[in-house]
């Protein structure tokens, strides 16, 4: 949930910084910034069921223990890597040649992926970002924070900064 809020705010900041974009195009950009994590939702639900915990109570350790425990969860994790890969953003960009809104959707996806690259740092290789997946399983290890260890105070500060930028742009 916290990640979706952050991506919605970052997508809004970028969308509002493009004054020539239509409202529809801005909405597609914001949707593109959120969609990769919405695709991740079935994975989180599956891990919570196997861990026998509420989603809000899941920890990084739960994902390390159960994140690859069944064929269904392994498939959902692959879908996560696909949705967080630049090849999908590129595919949307190609489709965008026929439908302008897909250019903005692609930009939102790319924004999400780039944001995650630098804000996701994990010790477990199963969770390190793979920006070129499914073409390559290259692991990007240059993130500077582990989202599981980010406090609500830090998240709220981040959201506040995003909101200040949004208000400044509007």
PDB file of C-alpha atoms in Angstrom:
ATOM      1  CA  UNK A   1       0.000   0.000   0.000  1.00  0.00           C
ATOM      2  CA  UNK A   2       2.737   2.448   0.963  1.00  0.00           C
ATOM      3  CA  UNK A   3       4.518   1.853  -2.332  1.00  0.00           C
ATOM      4  CA  UNK A   4       1.338   2.487  -4.332  1.00  0.00           C
ATOM      5  CA  UNK A   5       0.846   5.847  -2.576  1.00  0.00           C
ATOM      6  CA  UNK A   6       4.463   6.815  -3.287  1.00  0.00           C
ATOM      7  CA  UNK A   7       4.158   5.870  -6.962  1.00  0.00           C
ATOM      8  CA  UNK A   8       0.807   7.673  -7.302  1.00  0.00           C
ATOM      9  CA  UNK A   9       2.412  10.813  -5.896  1.00  0.00           C
ATOM     10  CA  UNK A  10       5.511  10.535  -8.088  1.00  0.00           C
ATOM     11  CA  UNK A  11       3.322   9.952 -11.160  1.00  0.00           C
ATOM     12  CA  UNK A  12       1.245  12.995 -10.231  1.00  0.00           C
ATOM     13  CA  UNK A  13       4.367  15.141  -9.859  1.00  0.00           C
ATOM     14  CA  UNK A  14       5.561  14.157 -13.334  1.00  0.00           C
ATOM     15  CA  UNK A  15       2.088  14.428 -14.918  1.00  0.00           C
ATOM     16  CA  UNK A  16       1.571  17.921 -13.533  1.00  0.00           C
ATOM     17  CA  UNK A  17       4.974  18.995 -14.822  1.00  0.00           C
ATOM     18  CA  UNK A  18       3.763  18.431 -18.415  1.00  0.00           C
ATOM     19  CA  UNK A  19       1.370  21.334 -18.993  1.00  0.00           C
ATOM     20  CA  UNK A  20       0.744  20.414 -22.633  1.00  0.00           C
ATOM     21  CA  UNK A  21      -0.558  16.919 -21.736  1.00  0.00           C
ATOM     22  CA  UNK A  22      -4.314  16.365 -21.727  1.00  0.00           C
ATOM     23  CA  UNK A  23      -6.105  15.255 -18.560  1.00  0.00           C
ATOM     24  CA  UNK A  24      -6.463  11.782 -20.114  1.00  0.00           C
ATOM     25  CA  UNK A  25      -2.737  11.584 -20.861  1.00  0.00           C
ATOM     26  CA  UNK A  26      -1.890  12.665 -17.314  1.00  0.00           C
ATOM     27  CA  UNK A  27      -4.252   9.993 -15.969  1.00  0.00           C
ATOM     28  CA  UNK A  28      -2.517   7.358 -18.103  1.00  0.00           C
ATOM     29  CA  UNK A  29       0.877   8.465 -16.792  1.00  0.00           C
ATOM     30  CA  UNK A  30      -0.311   8.207 -13.180  1.00  0.00           C
ATOM     31  CA  UNK A  31      -1.923   4.821 -13.913  1.00  0.00           C
ATOM     32  CA  UNK A  32       1.349   3.609 -15.426  1.00  0.00           C
ATOM     33  CA  UNK A  33       3.173   4.672 -12.282  1.00  0.00           C
ATOM     34  CA  UNK A  34       0.785   2.602 -10.131  1.00  0.00           C
ATOM     35  CA  UNK A  35       0.027  -0.481 -12.274  1.00  0.00           C
ATOM     36  CA  UNK A  36       3.269  -2.419 -11.694  1.00  0.00           C
ATOM     37  CA  UNK A  37       2.484  -2.658  -7.975  1.00  0.00           C
ATOM     38  CA  UNK A  38      -1.190  -3.467  -8.557  1.00  0.00           C
ATOM     39  CA  UNK A  39      -0.016  -6.440 -10.612  1.00  0.00           C
ATOM     40  CA  UNK A  40       2.000  -7.425  -7.512  1.00  0.00           C
ATOM     41  CA  UNK A  41      -1.127  -7.580  -5.294  1.00  0.00           C
ATOM     42  CA  UNK A  42      -2.065 -11.259  -5.984  1.00  0.00           C
ATOM     43  CA  UNK A  43       1.500 -12.237  -5.008  1.00  0.00           C
ATOM     44  CA  UNK A  44       1.215 -10.410  -1.680  1.00  0.00           C
ATOM     45  CA  UNK A  45      -2.191 -11.977  -0.999  1.00  0.00           C
ATOM     46  CA  UNK A  46      -0.814 -15.461  -1.754  1.00  0.00           C
ATOM     47  CA  UNK A  47       2.168 -15.000   0.568  1.00  0.00           C
ATOM     48  CA  UNK A  48      -0.114 -13.710   3.335  1.00  0.00           C
ATOM     49  CA  UNK A  49      -2.302 -16.817   3.039  1.00  0.00           C
ATOM     50  CA  UNK A  50       0.645 -19.204   3.236  1.00  0.00           C
ATOM     51  CA  UNK A  51       2.238 -17.239   6.091  1.00  0.00           C
ATOM     52  CA  UNK A  52      -1.199 -17.190   7.762  1.00  0.00           C
ATOM     53  CA  UNK A  53      -0.892 -13.451   8.429  1.00  0.00           C
ATOM     54  CA  UNK A  54      -2.779 -10.317   7.531  1.00  0.00           C
ATOM     55  CA  UNK A  55      -1.140  -8.362   4.731  1.00  0.00           C
ATOM     56  CA  UNK A  56      -0.317  -5.478   7.066  1.00  0.00           C
ATOM     57  CA  UNK A  57       1.579  -7.887   9.348  1.00  0.00           C
ATOM     58  CA  UNK A  58       3.829  -9.385   6.645  1.00  0.00           C
ATOM     59  CA  UNK A  59       7.562  -8.865   7.050  1.00  0.00           C
ATOM     60  CA  UNK A  60      10.552  -9.147   4.783  1.00  0.00           C
ATOM     61  CA  UNK A  61      11.273 -12.514   6.421  1.00  0.00           C
ATOM     62  CA  UNK A  62       7.823 -13.831   5.352  1.00  0.00           C
ATOM     63  CA  UNK A  63       8.632 -13.067   1.724  1.00  0.00           C
ATOM     64  CA  UNK A  64      12.022 -14.748   2.072  1.00  0.00           C
ATOM     65  CA  UNK A  65      10.413 -17.852   3.623  1.00  0.00           C
ATOM     66  CA  UNK A  66       7.280 -18.119   1.475  1.00  0.00           C
ATOM     67  CA  UNK A  67       7.999 -15.952  -1.573  1.00  0.00           C
ATOM     68  CA  UNK A  68       8.882 -18.961  -3.756  1.00  0.00           C
ATOM     69  CA  UNK A  69       7.091 -21.718  -1.853  1.00  0.00           C
ATOM     70  CA  UNK A  70       4.497 -22.849  -4.427  1.00  0.00           C
ATOM     71  CA  UNK A  71       4.285 -22.955  -8.238  1.00  0.00           C
ATOM     72  CA  UNK A  72       1.528 -20.305  -8.156  1.00  0.00           C
ATOM     73  CA  UNK A  73       3.651 -17.943  -6.061  1.00  0.00           C
ATOM     74  CA  UNK A  74       6.672 -18.497  -8.322  1.00  0.00           C
ATOM     75  CA  UNK A  75       4.522 -17.606 -11.360  1.00  0.00           C
ATOM     76  CA  UNK A  76       3.188 -14.481  -9.628  1.00  0.00           C
ATOM     77  CA  UNK A  77       6.757 -13.453  -8.779  1.00  0.00           C
ATOM     78  CA  UNK A  78       7.722 -13.792 -12.457  1.00  0.00           C
ATOM     79  CA  UNK A  79       4.764 -11.564 -13.367  1.00  0.00           C
ATOM     80  CA  UNK A  80       6.082  -9.062 -10.825  1.00  0.00           C
ATOM     81  CA  UNK A  81       9.500  -9.032 -12.481  1.00  0.00           C
ATOM     82  CA  UNK A  82       7.879  -8.651 -15.934  1.00  0.00           C
ATOM     83  CA  UNK A  83       5.730  -5.743 -14.707  1.00  0.00           C
ATOM     84  CA  UNK A  84       8.823  -4.113 -13.197  1.00  0.00           C
ATOM     85  CA  UNK A  85      10.967  -4.582 -16.324  1.00  0.00           C
ATOM     86  CA  UNK A  86      11.889  -1.962 -18.863  1.00  0.00           C
ATOM     87  CA  UNK A  87      11.041  -4.335 -21.770  1.00  0.00           C
ATOM     88  CA  UNK A  88       7.335  -4.034 -20.863  1.00  0.00           C
ATOM     89  CA  UNK A  89       7.652  -0.232 -20.764  1.00  0.00           C
ATOM     90  CA  UNK A  90       9.317  -0.404 -24.188  1.00  0.00           C
ATOM     91  CA  UNK A  91       6.488  -2.588 -25.525  1.00  0.00           C
ATOM     92  CA  UNK A  92       3.956  -0.023 -24.298  1.00  0.00           C
ATOM     93  CA  UNK A  93       6.032   2.681 -25.979  1.00  0.00           C
ATOM     94  CA  UNK A  94       5.850   0.774 -29.303  1.00  0.00           C
ATOM     95  CA  UNK A  95       2.079   0.424 -28.888  1.00  0.00           C
ATOM     96  CA  UNK A  96       2.070   4.160 -28.146  1.00  0.00           C
ATOM     97  CA  UNK A  97       2.946   4.838 -31.767  1.00  0.00           C
ATOM     98  CA  UNK A  98      -0.697   4.021 -32.512  1.00  0.00           C
ATOM     99  CA  UNK A  99      -2.314   5.399 -29.361  1.00  0.00           C
ATOM    100  CA  UNK A 100      -0.845   8.498 -27.691  1.00  0.00           C
ATOM    101  CA  UNK A 101      -2.172   7.577 -24.242  1.00  0.00           C
ATOM    102  CA  UNK A 102       0.057   4.496 -24.290  1.00  0.00           C
ATOM    103  CA  UNK A 103       3.081   6.792 -24.577  1.00  0.00           C
ATOM    104  CA  UNK A 104       2.063   8.286 -21.238  1.00  0.00           C
ATOM    105  CA  UNK A 105       1.274   4.847 -19.785  1.00  0.00           C
ATOM    106  CA  UNK A 106       4.748   3.736 -20.869  1.00  0.00           C
ATOM    107  CA  UNK A 107       6.289   6.820 -19.261  1.00  0.00           C
ATOM    108  CA  UNK A 108       4.473   5.976 -16.016  1.00  0.00           C
ATOM    109  CA  UNK A 109       5.754   2.394 -16.100  1.00  0.00           C
ATOM    110  CA  UNK A 110       9.304   3.606 -16.772  1.00  0.00           C
ATOM    111  CA  UNK A 111       9.021   6.142 -13.932  1.00  0.00           C
ATOM    112  CA  UNK A 112       7.884   3.380 -11.563  1.00  0.00           C
ATOM    113  CA  UNK A 113      10.732   1.085 -12.591  1.00  0.00           C
ATOM    114  CA  UNK A 114      13.395   3.787 -12.308  1.00  0.00           C
ATOM    115  CA  UNK A 115      12.027   4.871  -8.931  1.00  0.00           C
ATOM    116  CA  UNK A 116      12.192   1.284  -7.656  1.00  0.00           C
ATOM    117  CA  UNK A 117      15.716   0.723  -8.943  1.00  0.00           C
ATOM    118  CA  UNK A 118      17.080   3.370  -6.624  1.00  0.00           C
ATOM    119  CA  UNK A 119      14.759   2.785  -3.683  1.00  0.00           C
ATOM    120  CA  UNK A 120      14.933  -1.020  -3.478  1.00  0.00           C
ATOM    121  CA  UNK A 121      17.956  -2.700  -1.972  1.00  0.00           C
ATOM    122  CA  UNK A 122      17.637  -6.262  -0.738  1.00  0.00           C
ATOM    123  CA  UNK A 123      20.136  -8.856   0.410  1.00  0.00           C
ATOM    124  CA  UNK A 124      18.101 -11.785  -0.961  1.00  0.00           C
ATOM    125  CA  UNK A 125      18.723 -12.175  -4.728  1.00  0.00           C
ATOM    126  CA  UNK A 126      15.092 -13.244  -5.179  1.00  0.00           C
ATOM    127  CA  UNK A 127      13.985  -9.675  -4.479  1.00  0.00           C
ATOM    128  CA  UNK A 128      16.695  -7.553  -6.101  1.00  0.00           C
ATOM    129  CA  UNK A 129      15.270  -5.489  -9.018  1.00  0.00           C
ATOM    130  CA  UNK A 130      15.704  -6.987 -12.495  1.00  0.00           C
ATOM    131  CA  UNK A 131      15.145  -4.046 -14.849  1.00  0.00           C
ATOM    132  CA  UNK A 132      15.725  -6.037 -18.053  1.00  0.00           C
ATOM    133  CA  UNK A 133      13.505  -9.015 -17.182  1.00  0.00           C
ATOM    134  CA  UNK A 134      12.413 -11.197 -19.022  1.00  0.00           C
ATOM    135  CA  UNK A 135      15.176 -10.534 -21.565  1.00  0.00           C
ATOM    136  CA  UNK A 136      17.870 -10.721 -18.885  1.00  0.00           C
ATOM    137  CA  UNK A 137      18.003 -11.648 -15.201  1.00  0.00           C
ATOM    138  CA  UNK A 138      20.568  -8.894 -14.553  1.00  0.00           C
ATOM    139  CA  UNK A 139      20.343  -7.804 -10.894  1.00  0.00           C
ATOM    140  CA  UNK A 140      20.444  -4.071 -10.108  1.00  0.00           C
ATOM    141  CA  UNK A 141      22.095  -3.690  -6.715  1.00  0.00           C
ATOM    142  CA  UNK A 142      22.472   0.084  -6.465  1.00  0.00           C
ATOM    143  CA  UNK A 143      19.326   0.875  -4.508  1.00  0.00           C
ATOM    144  CA  UNK A 144      19.803   2.919  -1.371  1.00  0.00           C
ATOM    145  CA  UNK A 145      17.008   1.682   0.891  1.00  0.00           C
ATOM    146  CA  UNK A 146      15.080  -1.433   1.841  1.00  0.00           C
ATOM    147  CA  UNK A 147      11.378  -0.600   1.767  1.00  0.00           C
ATOM    148  CA  UNK A 148      10.620  -3.265   4.348  1.00  0.00           C
ATOM    149  CA  UNK A 149      12.804  -1.396   6.816  1.00  0.00           C
ATOM    150  CA  UNK A 150      11.431   2.073   6.064  1.00  0.00           C
ATOM    151  CA  UNK A 151       9.487   3.498   8.980  1.00  0.00           C
ATOM    152  CA  UNK A 152       6.079   5.141   8.632  1.00  0.00           C
ATOM    153  CA  UNK A 153       7.707   8.402   9.717  1.00  0.00           C
ATOM    154  CA  UNK A 154      10.141   8.196   6.781  1.00  0.00           C
ATOM    155  CA  UNK A 155       7.341   7.311   4.358  1.00  0.00           C
ATOM    156  CA  UNK A 156       5.193  10.178   5.594  1.00  0.00           C
ATOM    157  CA  UNK A 157       8.121  12.571   5.138  1.00  0.00           C
ATOM    158  CA  UNK A 158       8.598  11.289   1.573  1.00  0.00           C
ATOM    159  CA  UNK A 159       4.888  11.739   0.831  1.00  0.00           C
ATOM    160  CA  UNK A 160       4.980  15.243   2.311  1.00  0.00           C
ATOM    161  CA  UNK A 161       7.840  16.196   0.007  1.00  0.00           C
ATOM    162  CA  UNK A 162       5.902  14.829  -2.984  1.00  0.00           C
ATOM    163  CA  UNK A 163       2.814  16.811  -1.948  1.00  0.00           C
ATOM    164  CA  UNK A 164       4.819  20.024  -1.582  1.00  0.00           C
ATOM    165  CA  UNK A 165       6.169  19.532  -5.112  1.00  0.00           C
ATOM    166  CA  UNK A 166       2.636  18.862  -6.411  1.00  0.00           C
ATOM    167  CA  UNK A 167       1.314  22.018  -4.753  1.00  0.00           C
ATOM    168  CA  UNK A 168       4.220  23.998  -6.195  1.00  0.00           C
ATOM    169  CA  UNK A 169       3.469  22.664  -9.700  1.00  0.00           C
ATOM    170  CA  UNK A 170      -0.247  23.420  -9.476  1.00  0.00           C
TER     171      UNK A 170
END
